[in-house]
XYZ file of C-alpha atoms in Angstrom:
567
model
C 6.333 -21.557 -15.317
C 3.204 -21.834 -13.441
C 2.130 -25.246 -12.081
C -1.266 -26.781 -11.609
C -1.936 -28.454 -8.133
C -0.912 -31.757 -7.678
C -4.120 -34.399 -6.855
C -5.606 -34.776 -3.645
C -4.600 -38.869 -3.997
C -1.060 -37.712 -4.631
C -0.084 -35.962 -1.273
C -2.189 -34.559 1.672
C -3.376 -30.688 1.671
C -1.336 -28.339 3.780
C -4.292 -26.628 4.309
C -8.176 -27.123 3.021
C -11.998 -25.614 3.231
C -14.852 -27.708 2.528
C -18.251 -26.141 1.724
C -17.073 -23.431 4.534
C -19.712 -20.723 5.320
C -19.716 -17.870 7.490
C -22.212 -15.690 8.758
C -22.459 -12.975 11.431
C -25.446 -12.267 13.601
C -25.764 -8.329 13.860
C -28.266 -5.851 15.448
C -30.086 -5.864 12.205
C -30.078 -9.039 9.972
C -27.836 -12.033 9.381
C -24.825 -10.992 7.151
C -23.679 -14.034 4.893
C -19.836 -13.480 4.414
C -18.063 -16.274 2.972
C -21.428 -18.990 1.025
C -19.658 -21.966 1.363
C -16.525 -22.367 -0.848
C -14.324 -24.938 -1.201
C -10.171 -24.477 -1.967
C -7.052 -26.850 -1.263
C -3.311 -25.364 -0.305
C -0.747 -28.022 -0.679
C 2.825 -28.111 0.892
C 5.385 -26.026 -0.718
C 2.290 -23.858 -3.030
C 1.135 -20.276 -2.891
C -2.560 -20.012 -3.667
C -3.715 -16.801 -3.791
C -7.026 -15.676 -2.654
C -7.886 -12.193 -4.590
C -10.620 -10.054 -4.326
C -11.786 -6.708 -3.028
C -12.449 -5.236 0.610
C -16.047 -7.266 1.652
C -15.184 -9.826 -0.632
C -14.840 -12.332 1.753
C -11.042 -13.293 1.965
C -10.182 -12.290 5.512
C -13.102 -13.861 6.873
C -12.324 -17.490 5.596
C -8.727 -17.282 6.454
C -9.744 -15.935 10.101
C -12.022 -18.777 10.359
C -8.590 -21.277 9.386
C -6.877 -20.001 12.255
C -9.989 -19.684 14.630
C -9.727 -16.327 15.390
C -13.573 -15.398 14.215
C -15.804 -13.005 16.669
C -18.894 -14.406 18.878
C -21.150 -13.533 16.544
C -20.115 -15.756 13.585
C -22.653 -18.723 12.173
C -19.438 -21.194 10.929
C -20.867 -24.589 8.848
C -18.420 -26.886 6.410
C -15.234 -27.836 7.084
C -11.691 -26.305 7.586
C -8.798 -29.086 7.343
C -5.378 -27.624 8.845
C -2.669 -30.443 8.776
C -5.935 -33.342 8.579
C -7.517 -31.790 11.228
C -11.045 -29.975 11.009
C -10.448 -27.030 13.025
C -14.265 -25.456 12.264
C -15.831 -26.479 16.156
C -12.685 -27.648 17.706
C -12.263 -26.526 21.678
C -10.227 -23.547 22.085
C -7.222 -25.028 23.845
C -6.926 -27.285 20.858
C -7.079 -24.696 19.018
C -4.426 -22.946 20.654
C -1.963 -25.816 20.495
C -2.221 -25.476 16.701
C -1.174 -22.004 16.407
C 2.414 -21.617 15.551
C 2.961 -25.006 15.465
C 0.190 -25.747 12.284
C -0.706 -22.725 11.102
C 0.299 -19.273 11.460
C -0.675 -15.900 10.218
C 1.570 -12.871 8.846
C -0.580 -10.302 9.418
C -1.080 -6.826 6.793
C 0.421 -4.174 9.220
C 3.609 -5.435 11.507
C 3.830 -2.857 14.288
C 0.016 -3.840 15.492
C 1.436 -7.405 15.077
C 3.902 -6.608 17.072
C 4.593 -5.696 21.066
C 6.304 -2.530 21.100
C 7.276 -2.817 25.223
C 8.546 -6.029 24.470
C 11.995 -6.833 22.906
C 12.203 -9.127 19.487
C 14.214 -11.727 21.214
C 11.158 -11.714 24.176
C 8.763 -12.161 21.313
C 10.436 -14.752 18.995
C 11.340 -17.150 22.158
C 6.998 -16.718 23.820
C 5.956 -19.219 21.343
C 8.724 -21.241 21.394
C 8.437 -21.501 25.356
C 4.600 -21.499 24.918
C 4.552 -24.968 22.628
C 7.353 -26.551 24.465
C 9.570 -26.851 22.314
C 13.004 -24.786 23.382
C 13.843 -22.619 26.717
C 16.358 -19.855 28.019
C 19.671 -20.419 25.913
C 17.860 -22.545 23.611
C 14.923 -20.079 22.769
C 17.455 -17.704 22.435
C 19.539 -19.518 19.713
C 17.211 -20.255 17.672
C 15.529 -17.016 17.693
C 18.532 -15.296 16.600
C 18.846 -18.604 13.632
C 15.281 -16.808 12.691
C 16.436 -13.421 12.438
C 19.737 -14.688 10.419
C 17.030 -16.501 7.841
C 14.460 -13.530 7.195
C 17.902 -11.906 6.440
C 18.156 -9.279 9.526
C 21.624 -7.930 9.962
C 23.695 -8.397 13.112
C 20.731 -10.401 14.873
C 22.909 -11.014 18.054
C 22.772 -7.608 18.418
C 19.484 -6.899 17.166
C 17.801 -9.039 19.118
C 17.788 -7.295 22.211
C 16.419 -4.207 20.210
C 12.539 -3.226 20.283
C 10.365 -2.883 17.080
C 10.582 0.571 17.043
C 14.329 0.578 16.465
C 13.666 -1.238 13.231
C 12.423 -0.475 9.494
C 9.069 -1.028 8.383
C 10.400 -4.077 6.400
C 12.253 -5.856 9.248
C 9.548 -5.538 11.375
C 7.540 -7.211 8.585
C 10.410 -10.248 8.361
C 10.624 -10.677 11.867
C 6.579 -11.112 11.735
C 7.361 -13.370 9.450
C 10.483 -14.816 11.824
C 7.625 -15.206 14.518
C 5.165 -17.080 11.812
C 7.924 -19.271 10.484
C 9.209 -19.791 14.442
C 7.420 -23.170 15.361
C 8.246 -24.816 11.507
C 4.098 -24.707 10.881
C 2.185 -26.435 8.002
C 0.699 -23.592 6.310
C 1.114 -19.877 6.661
C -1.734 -17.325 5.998
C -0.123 -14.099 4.670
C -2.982 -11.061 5.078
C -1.692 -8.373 3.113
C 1.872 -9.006 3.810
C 3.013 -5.952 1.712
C 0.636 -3.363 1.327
C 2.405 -0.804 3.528
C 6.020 -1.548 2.254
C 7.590 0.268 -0.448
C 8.316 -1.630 -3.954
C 11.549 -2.662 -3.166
C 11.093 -3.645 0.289
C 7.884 -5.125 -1.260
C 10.461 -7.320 -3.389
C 12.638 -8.070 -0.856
C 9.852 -9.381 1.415
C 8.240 -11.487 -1.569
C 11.743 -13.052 -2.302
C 11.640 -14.253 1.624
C 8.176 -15.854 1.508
C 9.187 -17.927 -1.959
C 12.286 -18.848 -1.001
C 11.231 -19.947 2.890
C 8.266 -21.975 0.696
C 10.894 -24.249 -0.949
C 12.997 -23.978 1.796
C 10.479 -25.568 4.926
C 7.760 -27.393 1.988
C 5.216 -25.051 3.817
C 1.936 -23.687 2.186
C 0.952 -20.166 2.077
C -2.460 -18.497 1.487
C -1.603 -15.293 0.556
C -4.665 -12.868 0.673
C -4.115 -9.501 -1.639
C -5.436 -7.243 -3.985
C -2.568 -6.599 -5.225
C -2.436 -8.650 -9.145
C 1.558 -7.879 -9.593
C 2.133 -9.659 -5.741
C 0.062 -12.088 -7.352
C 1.805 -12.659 -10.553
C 5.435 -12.702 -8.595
C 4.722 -15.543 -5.767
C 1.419 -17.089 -6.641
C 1.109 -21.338 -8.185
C -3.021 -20.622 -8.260
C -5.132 -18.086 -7.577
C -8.983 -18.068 -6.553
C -10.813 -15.285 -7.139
C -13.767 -14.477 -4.435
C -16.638 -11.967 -4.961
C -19.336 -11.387 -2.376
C -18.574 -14.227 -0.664
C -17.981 -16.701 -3.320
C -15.103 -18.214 -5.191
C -16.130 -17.185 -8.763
C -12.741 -18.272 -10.278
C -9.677 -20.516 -9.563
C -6.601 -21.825 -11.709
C -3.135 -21.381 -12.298
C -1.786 -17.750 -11.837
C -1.106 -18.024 -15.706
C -4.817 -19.006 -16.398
C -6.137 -16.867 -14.579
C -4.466 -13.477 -14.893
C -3.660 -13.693 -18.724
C -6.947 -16.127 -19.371
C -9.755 -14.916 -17.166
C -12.965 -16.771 -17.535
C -15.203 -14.406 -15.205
C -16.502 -11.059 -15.876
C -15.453 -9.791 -12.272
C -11.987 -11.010 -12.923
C -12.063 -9.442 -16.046
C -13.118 -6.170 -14.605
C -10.324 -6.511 -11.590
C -7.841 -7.013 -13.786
C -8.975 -4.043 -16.074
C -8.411 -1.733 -12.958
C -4.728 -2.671 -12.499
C -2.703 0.437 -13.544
C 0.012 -1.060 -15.820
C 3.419 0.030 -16.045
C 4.799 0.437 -19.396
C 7.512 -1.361 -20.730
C 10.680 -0.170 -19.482
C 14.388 -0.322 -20.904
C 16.631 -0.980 -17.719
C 19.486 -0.818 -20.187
C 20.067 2.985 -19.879
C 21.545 2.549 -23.937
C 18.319 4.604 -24.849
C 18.910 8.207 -26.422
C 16.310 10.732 -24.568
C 13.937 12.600 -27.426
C 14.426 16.700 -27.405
C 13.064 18.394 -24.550
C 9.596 19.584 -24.707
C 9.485 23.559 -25.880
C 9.394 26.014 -23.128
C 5.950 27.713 -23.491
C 6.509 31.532 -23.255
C 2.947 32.067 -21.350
C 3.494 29.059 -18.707
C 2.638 29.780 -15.494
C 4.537 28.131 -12.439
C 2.311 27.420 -9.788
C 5.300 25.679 -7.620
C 8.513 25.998 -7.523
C 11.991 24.757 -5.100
C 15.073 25.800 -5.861
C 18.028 24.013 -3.769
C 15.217 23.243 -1.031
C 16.949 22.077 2.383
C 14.285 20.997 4.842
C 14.949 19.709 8.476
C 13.802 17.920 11.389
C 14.629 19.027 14.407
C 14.916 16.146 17.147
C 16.155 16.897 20.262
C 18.376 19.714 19.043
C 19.616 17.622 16.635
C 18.715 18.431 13.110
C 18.164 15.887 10.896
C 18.347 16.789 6.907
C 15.186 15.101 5.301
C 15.341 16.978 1.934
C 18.548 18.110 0.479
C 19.381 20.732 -2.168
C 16.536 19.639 -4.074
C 14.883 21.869 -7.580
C 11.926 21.425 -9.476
C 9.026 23.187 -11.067
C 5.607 22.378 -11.349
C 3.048 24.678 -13.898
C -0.294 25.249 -13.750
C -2.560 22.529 -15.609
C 0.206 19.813 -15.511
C 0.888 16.955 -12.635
C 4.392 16.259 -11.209
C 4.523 12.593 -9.632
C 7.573 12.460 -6.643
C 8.763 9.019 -6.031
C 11.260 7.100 -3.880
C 11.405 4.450 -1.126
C 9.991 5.164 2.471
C 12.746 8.110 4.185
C 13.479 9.174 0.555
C 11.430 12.995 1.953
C 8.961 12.651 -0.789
C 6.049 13.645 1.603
C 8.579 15.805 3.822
C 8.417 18.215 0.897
C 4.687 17.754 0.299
C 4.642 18.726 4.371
C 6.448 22.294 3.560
C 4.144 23.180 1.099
C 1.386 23.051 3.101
C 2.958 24.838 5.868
C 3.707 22.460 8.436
C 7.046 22.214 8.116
C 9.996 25.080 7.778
C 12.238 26.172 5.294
C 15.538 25.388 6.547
C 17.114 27.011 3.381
C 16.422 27.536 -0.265
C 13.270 28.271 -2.311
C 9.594 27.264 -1.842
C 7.731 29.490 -4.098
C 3.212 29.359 -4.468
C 2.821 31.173 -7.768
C 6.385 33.434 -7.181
C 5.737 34.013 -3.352
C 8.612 32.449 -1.064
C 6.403 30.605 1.568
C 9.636 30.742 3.898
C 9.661 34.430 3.979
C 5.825 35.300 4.739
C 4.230 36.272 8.302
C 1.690 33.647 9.452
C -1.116 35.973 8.165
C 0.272 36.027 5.309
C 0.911 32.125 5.054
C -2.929 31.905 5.724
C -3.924 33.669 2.610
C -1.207 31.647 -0.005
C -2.838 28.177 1.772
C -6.624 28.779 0.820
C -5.176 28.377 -2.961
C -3.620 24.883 -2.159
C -5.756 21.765 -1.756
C -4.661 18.862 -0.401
C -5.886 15.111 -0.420
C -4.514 12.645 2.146
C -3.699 8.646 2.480
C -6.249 7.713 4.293
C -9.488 8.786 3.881
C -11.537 7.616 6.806
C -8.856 9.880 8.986
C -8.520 12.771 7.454
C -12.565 13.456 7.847
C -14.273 14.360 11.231
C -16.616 11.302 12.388
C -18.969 14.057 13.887
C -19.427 16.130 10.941
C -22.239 15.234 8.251
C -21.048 15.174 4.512
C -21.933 18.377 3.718
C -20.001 20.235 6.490
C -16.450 17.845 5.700
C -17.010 19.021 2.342
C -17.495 23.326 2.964
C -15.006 23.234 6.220
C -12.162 25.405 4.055
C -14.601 28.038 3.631
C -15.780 28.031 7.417
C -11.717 28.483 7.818
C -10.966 30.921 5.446
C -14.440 32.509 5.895
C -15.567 32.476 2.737
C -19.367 32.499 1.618
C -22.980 32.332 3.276
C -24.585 29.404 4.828
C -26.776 28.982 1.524
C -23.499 29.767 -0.659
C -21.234 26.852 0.918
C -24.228 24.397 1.019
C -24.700 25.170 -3.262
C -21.137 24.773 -3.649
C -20.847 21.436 -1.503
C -23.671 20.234 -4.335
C -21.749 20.990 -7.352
C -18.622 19.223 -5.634
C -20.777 16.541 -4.908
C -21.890 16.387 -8.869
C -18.417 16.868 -9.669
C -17.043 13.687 -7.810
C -20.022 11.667 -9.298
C -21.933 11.114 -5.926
C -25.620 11.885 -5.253
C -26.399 15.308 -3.411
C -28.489 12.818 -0.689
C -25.059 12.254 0.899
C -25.091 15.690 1.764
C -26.285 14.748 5.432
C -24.540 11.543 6.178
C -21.763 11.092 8.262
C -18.540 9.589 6.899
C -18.762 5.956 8.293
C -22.022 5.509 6.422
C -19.886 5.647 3.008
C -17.197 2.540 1.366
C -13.581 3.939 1.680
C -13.813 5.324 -2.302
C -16.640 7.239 -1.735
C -14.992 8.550 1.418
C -11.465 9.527 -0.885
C -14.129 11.228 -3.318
C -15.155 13.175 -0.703
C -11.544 14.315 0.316
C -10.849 15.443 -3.526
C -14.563 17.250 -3.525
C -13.115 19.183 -0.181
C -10.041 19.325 -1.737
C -11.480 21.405 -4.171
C -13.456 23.830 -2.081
C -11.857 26.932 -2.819
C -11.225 26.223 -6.176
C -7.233 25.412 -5.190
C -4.409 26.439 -7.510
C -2.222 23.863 -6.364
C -3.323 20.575 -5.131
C -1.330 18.132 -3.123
C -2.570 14.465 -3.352
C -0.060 12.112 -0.670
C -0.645 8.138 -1.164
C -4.043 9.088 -2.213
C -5.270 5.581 -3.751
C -2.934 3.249 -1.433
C -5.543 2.246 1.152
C -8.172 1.334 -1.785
C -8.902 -1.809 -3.718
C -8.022 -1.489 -7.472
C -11.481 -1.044 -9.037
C -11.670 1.906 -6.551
C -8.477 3.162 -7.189
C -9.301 2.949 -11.049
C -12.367 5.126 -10.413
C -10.714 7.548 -8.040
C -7.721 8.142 -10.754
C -10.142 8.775 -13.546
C -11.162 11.423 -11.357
C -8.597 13.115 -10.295
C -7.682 13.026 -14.191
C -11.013 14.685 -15.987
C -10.935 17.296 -12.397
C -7.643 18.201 -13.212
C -8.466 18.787 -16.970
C -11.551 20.421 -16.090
C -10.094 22.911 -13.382
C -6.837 22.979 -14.897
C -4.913 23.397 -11.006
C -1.220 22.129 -10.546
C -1.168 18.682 -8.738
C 1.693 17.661 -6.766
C 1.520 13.716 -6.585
C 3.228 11.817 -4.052
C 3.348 7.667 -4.208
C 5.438 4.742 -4.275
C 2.987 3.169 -6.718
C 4.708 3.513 -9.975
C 2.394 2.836 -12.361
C -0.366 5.302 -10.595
C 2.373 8.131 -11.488
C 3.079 7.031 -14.907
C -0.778 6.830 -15.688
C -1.077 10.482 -14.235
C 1.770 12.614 -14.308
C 3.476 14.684 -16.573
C 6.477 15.010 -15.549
C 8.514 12.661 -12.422
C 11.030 13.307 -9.644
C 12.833 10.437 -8.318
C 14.104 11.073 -4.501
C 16.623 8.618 -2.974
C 18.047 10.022 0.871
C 16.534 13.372 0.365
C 18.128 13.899 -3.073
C 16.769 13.932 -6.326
C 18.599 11.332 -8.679
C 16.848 11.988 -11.589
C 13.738 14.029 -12.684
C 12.332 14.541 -16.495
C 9.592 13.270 -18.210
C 7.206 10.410 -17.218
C 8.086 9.125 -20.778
C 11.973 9.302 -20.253
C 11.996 8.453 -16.548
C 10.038 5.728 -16.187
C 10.141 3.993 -19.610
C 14.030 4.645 -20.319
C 15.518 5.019 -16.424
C 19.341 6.350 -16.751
C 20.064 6.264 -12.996
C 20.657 2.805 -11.037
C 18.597 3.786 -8.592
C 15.420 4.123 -10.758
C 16.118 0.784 -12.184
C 16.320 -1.057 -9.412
C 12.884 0.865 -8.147
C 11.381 0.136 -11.400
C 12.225 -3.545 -11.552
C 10.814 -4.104 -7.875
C 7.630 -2.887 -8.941
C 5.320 -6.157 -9.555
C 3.101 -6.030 -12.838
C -0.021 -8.594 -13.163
C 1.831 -10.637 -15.828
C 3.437 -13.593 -14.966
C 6.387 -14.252 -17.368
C 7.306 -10.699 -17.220
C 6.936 -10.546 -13.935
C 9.704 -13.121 -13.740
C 11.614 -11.244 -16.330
C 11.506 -8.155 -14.237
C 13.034 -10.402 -11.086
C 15.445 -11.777 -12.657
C 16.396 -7.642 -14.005
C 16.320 -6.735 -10.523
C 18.861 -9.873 -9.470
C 21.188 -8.732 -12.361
C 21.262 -5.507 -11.054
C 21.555 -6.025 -7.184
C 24.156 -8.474 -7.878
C 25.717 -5.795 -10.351
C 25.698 -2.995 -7.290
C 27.045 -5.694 -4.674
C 30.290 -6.186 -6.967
C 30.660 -2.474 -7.302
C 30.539 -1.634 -3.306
């Protein structure tokens, strides 16, 4: 049960802004980012500070841990441990990090030296502060690694950040944060790149190192489910102001505000699952005489070939997608869910088995060939302000497939760019700007609109909403929803978000080591999972509700502690 914050008569804040306000002095004008709020973080509390990208959040936790740019206006008051750290001389400053206050930062391998070892980068701060060398440093740096839960970490140690997963580079971030015993942590984003279950396992850490040292964490997300699983309070901040604050149970099943009401209205829900795997499946669906397959694999092998050695990504896999409907592939980082979205486009060979665009085996066609089955697929990526060229206006990112495949006049591709443009809801004025002039969702819609060019039979959407806030998210899944009715193309969909696939797709593959564990209906999959492996993905994945939040932990527990007996 959630608590409320103790007073501040009762015991000192681990961490506190008074009437803080930032601004930044640009070319132009005087941008006001954070209009003086005011929030307390006690020992041994999570507050969570929630809101989307401009909000505001970074900015006041950068301004914590002095870290703001030249150009930043800061008045109020930031208390770290008792001291006011808004004016204080650099040096001081310095002697604070690691030791007060330390930040866990959204993406560990730019955290992260990658020509230094772990052990070189765990013992710098504690040689830096004075407070262990040599032998010493060492020790304890490998005690770290032991409590984030890194295996072997006298061996490990001496290994560089490459050589680990994308969740034990996050823990040994954390190991580094954690490494001088500070007052309060700030945790930016701490799991938006990790899968759900490394997600879980990474949450878990943070709550249990928070009763385990007494030590306060600010935890800045957009994420409501993170919220719901580690959060005591949450504050809500729009344009630069806290608009909301309470417990995590006030606030996400209470909300007072209109924008909280509206954030929380974006968050794609999961429905309610039965981890039980008693549940009796309903008849398959009928098997339409006039379907049309769009995509198909039959016992599809695809490899990587490093060094001469090949490494089997996908393994003996089947499934078939037809035309109108969406088919959602899921599984954990490595699992080859975008390894197979890879092969469809082309970019990766057919070791052996079936990969069939509307009956023709791409692994059997000449390249000219190949060219002519790939102007019917469309494809959407991650990240949107990557996949488009910075020197190309709008309108060109938009017609580019039909300067490739040669298709249409000048005057042709410019009307079609137009009725994309309609069709992704976005004025035809963009037509002529350039791609860092537009927010990251109005970037993604112009990925789909491109996507769309040549009027695709297939389209292949990877992580396409996992770099946006929710409301934008919400918007760009509605989307890809009425285009898909309206067009009526096959959509390959490729996340680890869970609830994004059961709010699109049809039907579901789940992919565990390059294998397909189970695959059915979104209805049976995901709401009545007979496989272990589902369950355990499904219970990792947070929802925005509290108490079954912590329902859906303690699930999970049952069943890691179940699998740990068996092996």
């Amino acid at each position: 049960m959630s608590i409320s914050a103790p007073s501040a008569e009762s015991r000192a804040t681990a961490l506190s802004f008074e009437n803080l306000t930032v601004s930044f002095e640009t070319e132009f004008s005087e941008v006001h980012a954070v209009k003086g709020i005011s929030l307390e973080v006690y020992p041994g509390e999570v507050v969570a500070l929630v809101g989307e990208s401009g909000s505001g959040k970074s900015v006041t936790s950068t301004a914590a841990i002095g870290l703001l740019p030249s150009n930043a206006n800061i008045s109020g008051k930031a208390f770290v441990g008792g001291v006011n750290v808004v004016g204080l001389a650099e040096n001081k400053m310095r002697k604070m990090r690691a030791t007060e206050i330390a930040m866990v930062f959204q993406e560990p391998m730019t955290a992260l030296n990658p020509v230094l070892t772990v052990e070189r980068q765990l013992t710098e701060s504690l040689e830096l502060h004075g407070l262990a060398y040599g032998k010493e440093a060492t020790a304890r740096a490998i005690e770290l690694l032991k409590l984030v839960g890194i295996p072997d970490p006298h061996k490990r140690i001496k290994q560089y950040p490459h050589q680990f997963s994308g969740g034990q580079r996050q823990r040994i971030v954390i190991a580094m944060a954690i490494s001088c015993d500070p007052k309060v942590i700030i945790a930016d984003e701490p799991t938006t790149a990790l899968d759900v279950t490394v997600q879980a396992e990474i949450l878990d850490l943070l709550r249990e190192l928070k009763d385990k040292l007494n030590t306060g964490i600010l935890l800045i997300t957009h994420n409501m489910g993170v919220v719901a699983d580690l959060a005591d309070r949450v504050a809500v901040m729009f344009h630069g102001s806290l608009v909301e604050t309470g417990t995590v149970d006030q606030v996400l099943n209470r909300p007072q505000h209109d924008y909280t009401k509206k954030l929380l209205a974006s968050v794609p829900r999961l429905a309610a699952v039965d981890v039980t795997g008693t549940w009796t499946p309903a008849p398959p669906d009928p098997v339409s005489l006039d379907r049309e397959l769009v995509l198909e694999a039959k016992n599809l092998v695809l490899e990587y070939d490093m060094r001469g050695t090949k490494f089997r990504a996908v393994d003996d896999l089947s499934f078939e997608l037809e035309r109108g409907k969406i088919l959602g592939i899921v599984g954990e980082s490595g699992s080859g869910k975008s390894t197979v979205a890879k092969a469809v486009l082309g970019l990766l060979p057919v070791a052996s088995g079936v990969l069939a665009v509307q009956g023709t085996n791409l692994a059997s066609l000449r390249p000219k060939e190949s060219r002519a089955i790939r102007s019917k697929i469309g494809v959407i990526f991650q990240d949107p302000a990557a996949s488009l060229n910075p020197r190309f206006p709008i309108g060109d990112c938009i017609t580019e497939p039909m300067v490739v495949h040669k298709v249409g006049t000048r005057a042709e591709r410019i009307k079609r760019a137009e009725e994309l443009l309609d069709a992704v809801h976005l004025p035809r004025t963009v037509i002529n700007r350039y791609p860092h002039e537009l927010s990251g969702g109005q970037r993604q819609r112009i990925c789909i609109a491109r996507a769309l060019t040549l009027d695709p039979e297939l389209l292949i959407a990877d992580e396409p909403t996992s770099a946006l806030d929710v409301s934008v998210q919400a918007a760009v899944l509605e989307m890809i929803q009425e285009l898909q009715s309206r067009y009526e193309f096959a959509c390959l969909f490729v996340s680890h978000d869970l609830a994004v696939v059961d709010l699109l797709a049809h039907h579901v593959v789940v992919m565990k080591d390059g294998k397909a564990v189970e695959q059915g209906r979104v209805s049976d999959v995901l709401h009545s999972p007979q496989h272990d492996y589902t369950r355990k993905l499904l219970a990792a994945a947070p929802v925005p509700e509290p108490r079954e939040q912590a329902e859906r932990r303690e699930a999970r527990r049952l069943l890691l502690s179940a699998e740990a007996q068996q092996n």
